């Protein structure tokens, strides 16, 4: 009989993910435990993949489940370049609020959880595009907009 070593408990961290409220035009924060990764880029990809999985609290998921994170690069100025697959635009449900929620769920999630990240540049299939669906300019790196997030008292944060 061979003795097996006890299973190694995977280390986890708590991330705050931002999803669109199912009832109003604001973002809501959800806490999620995820595996701890060895590098910042790997942890950022993990956070993005959790956003793609969607809300576990009944909020609106803002990214198509078919969307893939192709690559993440973070420069010395704290700009995270996030390259998504074409499904982020091809499977987009439409609407100006939905587009705003999609963009800032990504930007706010990364800036909130990773202090190294000051701005986020969204890319699709490796290219800068003017917008996801014609409403929100994403040609340049975007800083977080925490004013879109509802706080615990039901008010939008300032």
Short mmCIF file of C-alpha atoms in Angstrom, two decimals:
data_model
loop_
_atom_site.label_atom_id
_atom_site.label_comp_id
_atom_site.label_asym_id
_atom_site.label_seq_id
_atom_site.Cartn_x
_atom_site.Cartn_y
_atom_site.Cartn_z
CA UNK A 1 0.00 0.00 0.00
CA UNK A 2 1.44 3.34 -1.09
CA UNK A 3 0.69 6.34 1.07
CA UNK A 4 -0.50 9.35 -0.90
CA UNK A 5 0.54 12.81 0.29
CA UNK A 6 -2.40 14.90 1.46
CA UNK A 7 -3.84 17.10 -1.29
CA UNK A 8 -2.31 20.56 -1.41
CA UNK A 9 -4.95 23.16 -0.67
CA UNK A 10 -4.90 25.70 -3.46
CA UNK A 11 -4.34 29.21 -2.20
CA UNK A 12 -7.16 31.62 -3.09
CA UNK A 13 -7.68 35.37 -3.09
CA UNK A 14 -10.81 37.48 -3.00
CA UNK A 15 -11.58 39.63 -6.04
CA UNK A 16 -14.25 42.28 -6.46
CA UNK A 17 -15.99 41.87 -9.81
CA UNK A 18 -18.31 44.50 -11.26
CA UNK A 19 -21.48 43.51 -13.12
CA UNK A 20 -24.46 45.45 -14.44
CA UNK A 21 -27.40 45.65 -12.07
CA UNK A 22 -30.38 43.69 -13.33
CA UNK A 23 -32.74 46.47 -12.18
CA UNK A 24 -31.06 49.81 -12.82
CA UNK A 25 -28.32 51.62 -14.70
CA UNK A 26 -25.36 51.08 -12.43
CA UNK A 27 -22.68 48.53 -11.68
CA UNK A 28 -22.74 46.33 -8.60
CA UNK A 29 -19.82 44.69 -6.86
CA UNK A 30 -19.61 40.93 -6.28
CA UNK A 31 -16.91 39.26 -4.24
CA UNK A 32 -15.48 36.02 -5.60
CA UNK A 33 -12.77 33.68 -4.34
CA UNK A 34 -10.38 32.66 -7.12
CA UNK A 35 -7.15 30.68 -7.30
CA UNK A 36 -4.07 32.75 -6.48
CA UNK A 37 -1.75 32.99 -9.49
CA UNK A 38 2.03 33.45 -9.63
CA UNK A 39 2.09 36.59 -11.79
CA UNK A 40 0.09 39.78 -12.08
CA UNK A 41 -0.80 39.00 -15.71
CA UNK A 42 -2.04 35.51 -14.78
CA UNK A 43 -4.14 37.00 -11.93
CA UNK A 44 -5.60 39.64 -14.28
CA UNK A 45 -6.54 36.91 -16.77
CA UNK A 46 -8.20 34.97 -13.93
CA UNK A 47 -10.26 38.05 -12.97
CA UNK A 48 -11.31 38.58 -16.60
CA UNK A 49 -12.29 34.93 -16.97
CA UNK A 50 -14.45 35.26 -13.85
CA UNK A 51 -16.19 38.28 -15.45
CA UNK A 52 -16.82 36.19 -18.55
CA UNK A 53 -18.30 33.37 -16.40
CA UNK A 54 -20.85 35.92 -15.26
CA UNK A 55 -22.67 36.94 -12.12
CA UNK A 56 -23.46 34.43 -9.40
CA UNK A 57 -25.80 36.89 -7.63
CA UNK A 58 -28.40 37.50 -10.31
CA UNK A 59 -26.78 40.57 -11.84
CA UNK A 60 -26.39 40.99 -15.58
CA UNK A 61 -23.32 39.41 -17.09
CA UNK A 62 -21.71 41.94 -19.37
CA UNK A 63 -19.44 39.76 -21.51
CA UNK A 64 -20.60 36.99 -23.82
CA UNK A 65 -19.67 33.57 -22.39
CA UNK A 66 -18.06 32.91 -25.80
CA UNK A 67 -15.59 35.80 -25.28
CA UNK A 68 -11.98 34.76 -24.75
CA UNK A 69 -9.10 36.71 -23.23
CA UNK A 70 -6.43 36.47 -25.92
CA UNK A 71 -3.64 38.33 -24.15
CA UNK A 72 -2.89 40.77 -21.34
CA UNK A 73 0.09 43.12 -21.17
CA UNK A 74 0.76 45.73 -18.51
CA UNK A 75 3.17 48.56 -19.33
CA UNK A 76 5.42 50.55 -16.99
CA UNK A 77 2.85 53.39 -16.74
CA UNK A 78 0.20 51.05 -15.35
CA UNK A 79 -1.82 50.65 -18.55
CA UNK A 80 -3.28 47.16 -18.92
CA UNK A 81 -3.77 46.18 -22.55
CA UNK A 82 -6.51 43.55 -22.66
CA UNK A 83 -6.97 41.75 -25.96
CA UNK A 84 -10.36 40.05 -26.30
CA UNK A 85 -11.58 37.70 -29.00
CA UNK A 86 -14.04 39.03 -31.58
CA UNK A 87 -17.00 37.59 -29.64
CA UNK A 88 -16.90 40.63 -27.34
CA UNK A 89 -18.35 42.62 -30.26
CA UNK A 90 -20.02 39.90 -32.34
CA UNK A 91 -22.15 38.61 -29.43
CA UNK A 92 -22.84 42.07 -28.04
CA UNK A 93 -26.52 42.55 -27.09
CA UNK A 94 -26.51 46.26 -27.94
CA UNK A 95 -27.56 49.46 -26.21
CA UNK A 96 -25.58 52.39 -24.89
CA UNK A 97 -25.96 51.46 -21.19
CA UNK A 98 -24.96 47.85 -21.88
CA UNK A 99 -21.86 49.05 -23.71
CA UNK A 100 -20.94 51.44 -20.88
CA UNK A 101 -21.49 48.62 -18.35
CA UNK A 102 -19.37 46.19 -20.36
CA UNK A 103 -16.45 48.60 -20.74
CA UNK A 104 -16.45 49.71 -17.11
CA UNK A 105 -17.05 46.28 -15.62
CA UNK A 106 -13.68 45.36 -17.15
CA UNK A 107 -11.89 48.65 -16.38
CA UNK A 108 -13.23 48.96 -12.81
CA UNK A 109 -12.59 45.29 -11.97
CA UNK A 110 -8.95 45.54 -13.02
CA UNK A 111 -8.22 48.97 -11.51
CA UNK A 112 -10.00 48.13 -8.22
CA UNK A 113 -8.27 44.78 -7.64
CA UNK A 114 -4.82 45.56 -8.98
CA UNK A 115 -3.35 48.87 -7.74
CA UNK A 116 -0.62 48.59 -10.39
CA UNK A 117 -3.29 49.13 -13.07
CA UNK A 118 -4.23 52.78 -13.56
CA UNK A 119 -5.93 52.55 -16.98
CA UNK A 120 -7.19 49.83 -19.30
CA UNK A 121 -6.88 49.70 -23.09
CA UNK A 122 -9.42 47.34 -24.63
CA UNK A 123 -8.34 45.57 -27.82
CA UNK A 124 -10.27 43.17 -30.05
CA UNK A 125 -8.31 40.55 -31.99
CA UNK A 126 -5.12 42.53 -31.32
CA UNK A 127 -6.41 45.84 -32.68
CA UNK A 128 -7.59 49.12 -31.22
CA UNK A 129 -11.19 49.75 -32.25
CA UNK A 130 -13.29 52.93 -31.86
CA UNK A 131 -15.96 51.26 -29.69
CA UNK A 132 -17.58 47.91 -28.94
CA UNK A 133 -20.97 48.92 -30.38
CA UNK A 134 -20.83 52.58 -31.36
CA UNK A 135 -21.51 54.32 -28.02
CA UNK A 136 -18.39 54.33 -25.80
CA UNK A 137 -15.04 55.58 -27.15
CA UNK A 138 -12.37 52.98 -26.35
CA UNK A 139 -9.62 54.25 -28.68
CA UNK A 140 -7.50 55.34 -25.69
CA UNK A 141 -6.75 53.73 -22.31
CA UNK A 142 -9.59 54.36 -19.85
CA UNK A 143 -9.31 55.15 -16.13
CA UNK A 144 -11.85 53.56 -13.77
CA UNK A 145 -15.24 55.23 -13.22
CA UNK A 146 -16.25 54.15 -9.75
CA UNK A 147 -19.16 56.61 -9.88
CA UNK A 148 -20.99 53.98 -11.93
CA UNK A 149 -20.93 51.58 -8.97
CA UNK A 150 -23.78 51.37 -6.50
CA UNK A 151 -22.58 51.31 -2.92
CA UNK A 152 -24.11 49.30 -0.06
CA UNK A 153 -26.57 52.10 0.75
CA UNK A 154 -28.04 51.91 -2.75
CA UNK A 155 -26.44 55.13 -3.95
CA UNK A 156 -24.05 55.55 -6.83
CA UNK A 157 -20.54 56.14 -5.52
CA UNK A 158 -18.98 59.55 -6.16
#
